[in-house]
Tab-separated table of C-alpha atoms in Angstrom:
chain	number	residue	atom	x	y	z
B	8	MET	CA	13.181	82.789	-37.081
B	9	ASP	CA	14.824	85.150	-34.615
B	10	VAL	CA	17.342	85.031	-31.755
B	11	ARG	CA	14.597	84.948	-29.123
B	12	GLN	CA	13.075	81.831	-30.660
B	13	LEU	CA	16.475	80.168	-30.791
B	14	ARG	CA	17.081	80.982	-27.124
B	15	TYR	CA	13.709	79.532	-26.207
B	16	PHE	CA	14.368	76.360	-28.189
B	17	VAL	CA	17.822	75.805	-26.648
B	18	ASN	CA	16.382	76.142	-23.144
B	19	ILE	CA	13.569	73.693	-23.920
B	20	VAL	CA	16.097	71.073	-25.107
B	21	ASP	CA	18.437	71.734	-22.176
B	22	TYR	CA	15.667	71.286	-19.597
B	23	GLY	CA	13.799	68.555	-21.486
B	24	SER	CA	10.519	70.191	-20.508
B	25	LEU	CA	8.406	73.073	-21.772
B	26	GLY	CA	7.239	73.794	-18.228
B	27	LYS	CA	10.748	73.977	-16.747
B	28	ALA	CA	12.002	76.085	-19.643
B	29	ALA	CA	9.024	78.455	-19.296
B	30	GLU	CA	9.773	78.847	-15.582
B	31	LYS	CA	13.450	79.530	-16.253
B	32	LEU	CA	12.667	82.055	-19.009
B	33	TYR	CA	9.778	83.729	-17.136
B	34	VAL	CA	7.524	83.042	-20.127
B	35	ALA	CA	4.028	81.550	-20.062
B	36	GLN	CA	4.095	77.957	-21.291
B	37	PRO	CA	1.413	78.512	-23.978
B	38	SER	CA	3.498	81.365	-25.370
B	39	LEU	CA	6.572	79.107	-25.426
B	40	SER	CA	4.636	76.378	-27.234
B	41	GLN	CA	3.458	78.967	-29.757
B	42	GLN	CA	7.046	80.039	-30.490
B	43	VAL	CA	8.085	76.415	-31.064
B	44	ALA	CA	5.118	75.952	-33.403
B	45	LYS	CA	6.222	79.027	-35.363
B	46	LEU	CA	9.738	77.633	-35.650
B	47	GLU	CA	8.417	74.282	-36.873
B	48	ASP	CA	6.147	76.024	-39.371
B	49	ASP	CA	9.005	78.227	-40.573
B	50	LEU	CA	11.370	75.281	-41.053
B	51	GLY	CA	8.716	72.867	-42.274
B	52	VAL	CA	9.772	69.983	-40.010
B	53	PRO	CA	8.870	68.792	-36.479
B	54	LEU	CA	11.547	69.780	-33.968
B	55	LEU	CA	10.372	68.156	-30.733
B	56	VAL	CA	8.904	64.821	-29.702
B	57	ARG	CA	6.498	65.230	-26.782
B	58	SER	CA	5.809	62.487	-24.210
B	59	PRO	CA	4.627	62.240	-20.583
B	60	GLN	CA	8.324	62.268	-19.577
B	61	GLY	CA	8.990	65.597	-21.315
B	62	VAL	CA	10.313	66.622	-24.719
B	63	LYS	CA	13.236	65.491	-26.832
B	64	PRO	CA	14.551	66.947	-30.081
B	65	THR	CA	13.982	65.140	-33.362
B	66	ALA	CA	16.945	64.685	-35.713
B	67	ALA	CA	16.072	68.066	-37.253
B	68	GLY	CA	15.730	69.509	-33.751
B	69	GLN	CA	19.196	68.275	-32.809
B	70	ALA	CA	20.663	69.992	-35.872
B	71	LEU	CA	18.856	73.216	-34.984
B	72	TYR	CA	20.010	72.922	-31.375
B	73	ARG	CA	23.682	72.657	-32.363
B	74	HIS	CA	23.525	75.646	-34.700
B	75	ALA	CA	21.390	77.682	-32.288
B	76	ARG	CA	23.916	77.279	-29.476
B	77	LEU	CA	26.690	78.484	-31.772
B	78	VAL	CA	24.612	81.500	-32.853
B	79	LEU	CA	23.758	82.410	-29.247
B	80	HIS	CA	27.383	81.996	-28.206
B	81	GLN	CA	28.493	84.268	-31.024
B	82	MET	CA	25.877	86.861	-30.034
B	83	GLU	CA	27.176	86.853	-26.464
B	84	GLN	CA	30.730	87.289	-27.733
B	85	LEU	CA	29.602	90.181	-29.925
B	86	ARG	CA	27.979	91.988	-26.990
B	87	GLN	CA	31.011	91.512	-24.756
B	88	GLU	CA	33.520	92.720	-27.318
B	89	VAL	CA	31.447	95.764	-28.227
B	90	ARG	CA	31.000	96.698	-24.557
B	91	GLU	CA	34.478	95.863	-23.291
B	92	GLY	CA	36.586	96.040	-26.435
B	93	VAL	CA	38.263	93.239	-28.361
B	94	GLY	CA	40.675	91.331	-26.107
B	95	ALA	CA	38.815	92.015	-22.858
B	96	GLU	CA	38.764	88.972	-20.565
B	97	SER	CA	35.111	88.840	-19.607
B	98	GLY	CA	32.065	86.688	-20.183
B	99	THR	CA	31.093	83.080	-19.563
B	100	VAL	CA	33.496	80.197	-20.155
B	101	ALA	CA	32.197	76.635	-19.769
B	102	ILE	CA	34.859	74.002	-19.010
B	103	GLY	CA	34.478	70.226	-18.855
B	104	PHE	CA	36.730	68.047	-16.684
B	105	PRO	CA	36.950	64.255	-16.657
B	106	THR	CA	36.062	63.052	-13.161
B	107	THR	CA	39.591	62.002	-12.189
B	108	MET	CA	41.096	65.324	-13.309
B	109	ALA	CA	38.381	67.391	-11.677
B	110	SER	CA	39.684	66.066	-8.357
B	111	VAL	CA	43.047	67.739	-8.786
B	112	LEU	CA	42.453	70.597	-11.251
B	113	ALA	CA	38.956	72.074	-10.958
B	114	MET	CA	39.368	73.936	-7.669
B	115	PRO	CA	42.748	75.529	-8.583
B	116	VAL	CA	41.246	76.699	-11.907
B	117	PHE	CA	38.242	78.202	-10.113
B	118	GLU	CA	40.458	80.057	-7.613
B	119	ARG	CA	43.006	81.323	-10.158
B	120	VAL	CA	40.405	82.585	-12.629
B	121	ARG	CA	38.403	84.296	-9.860
B	122	GLU	CA	41.566	86.009	-8.636
B	123	ARG	CA	43.039	86.997	-11.986
B	124	TYR	CA	39.987	87.521	-14.220
B	125	PRO	CA	37.037	88.780	-12.152
B	126	GLY	CA	35.093	89.518	-15.348
B	127	ILE	CA	35.024	85.834	-16.332
B	128	ARG	CA	32.139	83.698	-15.097
B	129	LEU	CA	33.052	80.020	-15.073
B	130	GLN	CA	30.709	77.114	-15.678
B	131	LEU	CA	32.364	73.864	-14.542
B	132	PHE	CA	31.186	70.430	-15.708
B	133	GLU	CA	32.448	67.076	-14.480
B	134	SER	CA	31.701	63.906	-16.435
B	135	MET	CA	33.140	61.047	-18.459
B	136	SER	CA	35.346	62.078	-21.362
B	137	GLY	CA	32.936	60.706	-23.975
B	138	TYR	CA	30.043	62.821	-22.709
B	139	LEU	CA	32.295	65.893	-22.507
B	140	ASN	CA	33.173	65.350	-26.165
B	141	GLU	CA	29.456	65.370	-26.994
B	142	LEU	CA	28.897	68.595	-25.031
B	143	LEU	CA	31.860	70.196	-26.794
B	144	ALA	CA	30.543	69.202	-30.226
B	145	ASN	CA	27.091	70.595	-29.339
B	146	GLY	CA	28.537	73.951	-28.333
B	147	ARG	CA	27.668	73.581	-24.641
B	148	LEU	CA	31.339	73.758	-23.623
B	149	ASP	CA	34.025	76.241	-24.591
B	150	LEU	CA	36.868	74.050	-23.326
B	151	ALA	CA	37.262	70.471	-22.160
B	152	ILE	CA	40.077	68.132	-21.224
B	153	LEU	CA	39.725	64.968	-23.283
B	154	PHE	CA	41.806	61.806	-23.387
B	155	ARG	CA	43.234	62.135	-26.881
B	156	ASP	CA	46.182	63.778	-28.601
B	157	THR	CA	44.745	64.551	-32.042
B	158	ALA	CA	42.101	66.923	-33.372
B	159	THR	CA	38.850	65.691	-34.878
B	160	PRO	CA	36.445	67.438	-37.284
B	161	GLY	CA	35.034	70.472	-35.489
B	162	ILE	CA	37.259	70.120	-32.405
B	163	SER	CA	40.820	71.402	-31.973
B	164	ALA	CA	43.175	69.660	-29.543
B	165	LEU	CA	46.249	70.889	-27.666
B	166	PRO	CA	48.078	67.879	-26.152
B	167	VAL	CA	49.344	68.887	-22.702
B	168	LEU	CA	50.209	65.714	-20.780
B	169	ASP	CA	50.381	61.943	-20.583
B	170	GLU	CA	49.257	60.246	-17.371
B	171	GLU	CA	50.281	56.865	-16.044
B	172	LEU	CA	47.846	54.380	-14.586
B	173	TYR	CA	48.158	52.683	-11.184
B	174	VAL	CA	46.608	49.655	-9.581
B	175	LEU	CA	44.753	50.595	-6.407
B	176	GLY	CA	44.117	47.984	-3.743
B	177	GLU	CA	45.873	44.750	-2.792
B	178	PRO	CA	46.540	42.440	-5.771
B	179	GLY	CA	48.579	40.029	-3.624
B	180	LEU	CA	51.997	41.706	-3.889
B	181	PRO	CA	54.514	42.214	-1.068
B	182	ALA	CA	53.473	45.199	1.078
B	183	ARG	CA	56.666	47.118	0.252
B	184	ALA	CA	56.312	46.759	-3.525
B	185	ARG	CA	55.908	50.164	-5.181
B	186	THR	CA	55.264	48.861	-8.680
B	187	CYS	CA	53.140	46.090	-10.125
B	188	ALA	CA	53.952	44.203	-13.311
B	189	LEU	CA	50.939	43.907	-15.579
B	190	ALA	CA	51.349	40.113	-15.592
B	191	ALA	CA	50.785	40.111	-11.810
B	192	LEU	CA	47.225	41.343	-12.451
B	193	ALA	CA	46.249	38.190	-14.341
B	194	ASP	CA	42.802	37.130	-13.085
B	195	VAL	CA	42.972	39.591	-10.157
B	196	PRO	CA	39.396	40.749	-9.373
B	197	LEU	CA	38.990	44.295	-10.694
B	198	VAL	CA	36.237	46.878	-10.764
B	199	ALA	CA	36.270	49.331	-13.671
B	200	PRO	CA	34.028	51.837	-15.459
B	201	GLY	CA	31.461	50.482	-17.919
B	202	VAL	CA	32.267	49.209	-21.396
B	203	ALA	CA	31.614	52.564	-23.104
B	204	ASN	CA	34.240	54.334	-20.979
B	205	GLY	CA	37.552	55.222	-22.619
B	206	LEU	CA	39.579	53.946	-19.662
B	207	ARG	CA	37.802	50.579	-19.835
B	208	LEU	CA	38.603	50.306	-23.556
B	209	LEU	CA	42.267	51.118	-22.864
B	210	LEU	CA	42.477	48.414	-20.187
B	211	GLU	CA	40.809	45.797	-22.391
B	212	ARG	CA	43.132	46.527	-25.309
B	213	THR	CA	46.276	46.572	-23.141
B	214	PHE	CA	45.496	43.322	-21.321
B	215	ALA	CA	44.561	41.622	-24.600
B	216	ARG	CA	47.719	42.814	-26.355
B	217	GLU	CA	49.917	41.557	-23.499
B	218	GLN	CA	47.880	38.326	-23.255
B	219	VAL	CA	47.082	38.911	-19.587
B	220	PRO	CA	43.648	37.600	-18.483
B	221	LEU	CA	41.437	40.517	-17.418
B	222	ASN	CA	38.968	39.745	-14.615
B	223	ILE	CA	36.480	42.601	-14.233
B	224	VAL	CA	33.956	41.540	-11.597
B	225	ALA	CA	31.768	44.670	-11.686
B	226	ASP	CA	31.161	47.749	-13.834
B	227	VAL	CA	31.268	50.854	-11.628
B	228	ASP	CA	30.702	54.299	-13.150
B	229	SER	CA	31.429	56.173	-9.934
B	230	LEU	CA	34.867	57.348	-8.854
B	231	PRO	CA	34.066	57.351	-5.092
B	232	MET	CA	32.703	53.799	-5.374
B	233	LEU	CA	35.756	52.568	-7.303
B	234	LEU	CA	38.007	53.950	-4.568
B	235	SER	CA	35.846	52.538	-1.771
B	236	VAL	CA	35.923	49.045	-3.282
B	237	ALA	CA	39.706	49.216	-3.637
B	238	GLN	CA	40.047	50.503	-0.071
B	239	SER	CA	37.857	47.688	1.255
B	240	GLY	CA	40.064	44.985	-0.244
B	241	ALA	CA	37.117	43.362	-2.052
B	242	ALA	CA	38.700	44.064	-5.459
B	243	CYS	CA	41.294	46.305	-7.081
B	244	THR	CA	40.840	49.078	-9.617
B	245	ILE	CA	43.096	50.856	-12.119
B	246	LEU	CA	43.133	54.654	-12.171
B	247	PRO	CA	45.493	57.639	-12.509
B	248	ALA	CA	47.059	59.119	-9.362
B	249	SER	CA	44.868	62.222	-9.676
B	250	ALA	CA	41.851	60.111	-8.666
B	251	LEU	CA	43.091	60.212	-5.052
B	252	ALA	CA	43.573	63.993	-4.857
B	253	LEU	CA	40.466	64.706	-2.747
B	254	ARG	CA	40.705	61.616	-0.558
B	255	ALA	CA	42.216	61.857	2.926
B	256	PRO	CA	45.527	59.926	3.207
B	257	ALA	CA	44.026	57.515	5.753
B	258	GLU	CA	41.229	56.667	3.298
B	259	ARG	CA	43.438	56.030	0.293
B	260	PRO	CA	43.926	52.481	-0.955
B	261	LYS	CA	47.448	51.248	-1.600
B	262	MET	CA	48.653	52.562	-4.971
B	263	ARG	CA	51.299	50.950	-7.181
B	264	ARG	CA	52.491	52.056	-10.609
B	265	ILE	CA	51.842	49.480	-13.330
B	266	VAL	CA	55.005	48.463	-15.211
B	267	ASP	CA	56.139	45.985	-17.869
B	268	PRO	CA	54.524	47.706	-19.677
B	269	THR	CA	53.454	51.017	-18.223
B	270	ILE	CA	49.960	52.125	-19.230
B	271	ARG	CA	49.667	55.760	-20.297
B	272	ARG	CA	46.941	57.848	-21.878
B	273	PRO	CA	47.285	61.302	-23.454
B	274	ALA	CA	45.184	64.291	-22.433
B	275	SER	CA	44.498	67.445	-24.435
B	276	ILE	CA	42.774	70.757	-23.876
B	277	CYS	CA	40.096	70.821	-26.579
B	278	TRP	CA	37.743	73.468	-27.957
B	279	PRO	CA	35.234	73.756	-30.828
B	280	ASN	CA	36.725	75.426	-33.877
B	281	ALA	CA	33.493	76.475	-35.591
B	282	LEU	CA	33.763	79.939	-34.032
B	283	PRO	CA	36.613	82.314	-33.136
B	284	VAL	CA	38.011	81.689	-29.653
B	285	SER	CA	37.023	84.483	-27.262
B	286	SER	CA	39.684	86.304	-25.256
B	287	ALA	CA	38.078	84.916	-22.084
B	288	SER	CA	38.372	81.317	-23.338
B	289	LEU	CA	41.955	81.934	-24.367
B	290	ALA	CA	42.750	83.323	-20.907
B	291	VAL	CA	41.249	80.256	-19.223
B	292	ARG	CA	43.122	77.942	-21.594
B	293	ARG	CA	46.406	79.608	-20.664
B	294	THR	CA	45.472	79.342	-16.995
B	295	LEU	CA	44.860	75.596	-17.393
B	296	CYS	CA	48.320	75.109	-18.925
B	297	GLU	CA	49.924	77.226	-16.233
B	298	LEU	CA	48.257	75.302	-13.410
B	299	ILE	CA	49.027	71.879	-14.871
B	300	GLU	CA	52.704	72.825	-14.928
B	301	GLU	CA	52.578	74.241	-11.376
B	302	LEU	CA	50.713	71.267	-9.893
B	303	ARG	CA	53.203	68.819	-11.370
B	304	ALA	CA	56.223	70.863	-10.249
B	305	SER	CA	54.888	71.117	-6.686
B	306	GLY	CA	54.232	67.370	-6.447
B	307	VAL	CA	50.493	67.824	-5.999
B	308	TRP	CA	49.804	66.109	-9.334
B	309	THR	CA	51.924	62.990	-9.663
B	310	GLY	CA	52.122	60.367	-12.360
B	311	ILE	CA	52.046	62.709	-15.348
B	312	GLU	CA	54.536	63.793	-18.004
B	313	LEU	CA	54.065	67.190	-19.614
B	314	ARG	CA	53.943	67.756	-23.345
B	315	GLU	CA	56.210	70.797	-23.221
B	316	THR	CA	55.237	71.983	-26.709
B	317	GLY	CA	51.553	71.959	-25.808
B	318	ILE	CA	52.049	73.641	-22.439
B	319	ALA	CA	54.109	76.412	-24.048
B	320	ALA	CA	51.569	76.884	-26.848
B	321	GLY	CA	48.652	77.162	-24.408
């Protein structure tokens, strides 16, 4: 087993296809298949399941994939530190943003890092928090913002903020009302992300605890669609204020803060702790903390409270 074989295997799993991986790596597909066969022979277990739809890793293949990504990441760090010196801010940093936070934070991070650290190449991912957690655990991300405030095995967490949730749309309140009591949302038609989404779980638990009937009429795993439904008046939705950051004021649904009780969720900057944190990742982490503080102070990012200890520690 060598580093080249590990790189080949990671690309095959990432692309889900021997042909696509061969094209990306500029390697003949038969040669790629031969390298996989050598790996399987060396380890004594099958690593891939082949089908007309492509290839997927077996349980053993998934274990190899996780370790291989860590090894390749460490090799890249080694090269950068030898070339540039320990502490140099250069190399690739992959960051994952939940969809609602990407709206307000991703572009400022891109601009600030490009301006301040030209040697850092960013990879930006936008997805649901649960999938970002999976990517972080598999070593595909260096940093991610996740909705939690505690560390888990293999993942460190730096709590940086708590965000409030708002009802978007017209739940039948007076037009001038700026807040909405949770009880006023009893049986109001709502659209929300699917049952596996962390926000959906938070809503279900909160409504159940307060004994308020929750009436979700459709599962919608698309932020633009959630906002469009709320804007149309067909149903309401519940989201943080950051969800509206990229929407023109004329296209924003009415937004009211939920009270009695307020609904908050914590957010942390997270990173895998299986390997030392590179100076580039540390620089981006500090930039994230800096920008979160600036965006709140300027009023661009509303509806959040900073965890001062976490922001200072970033």
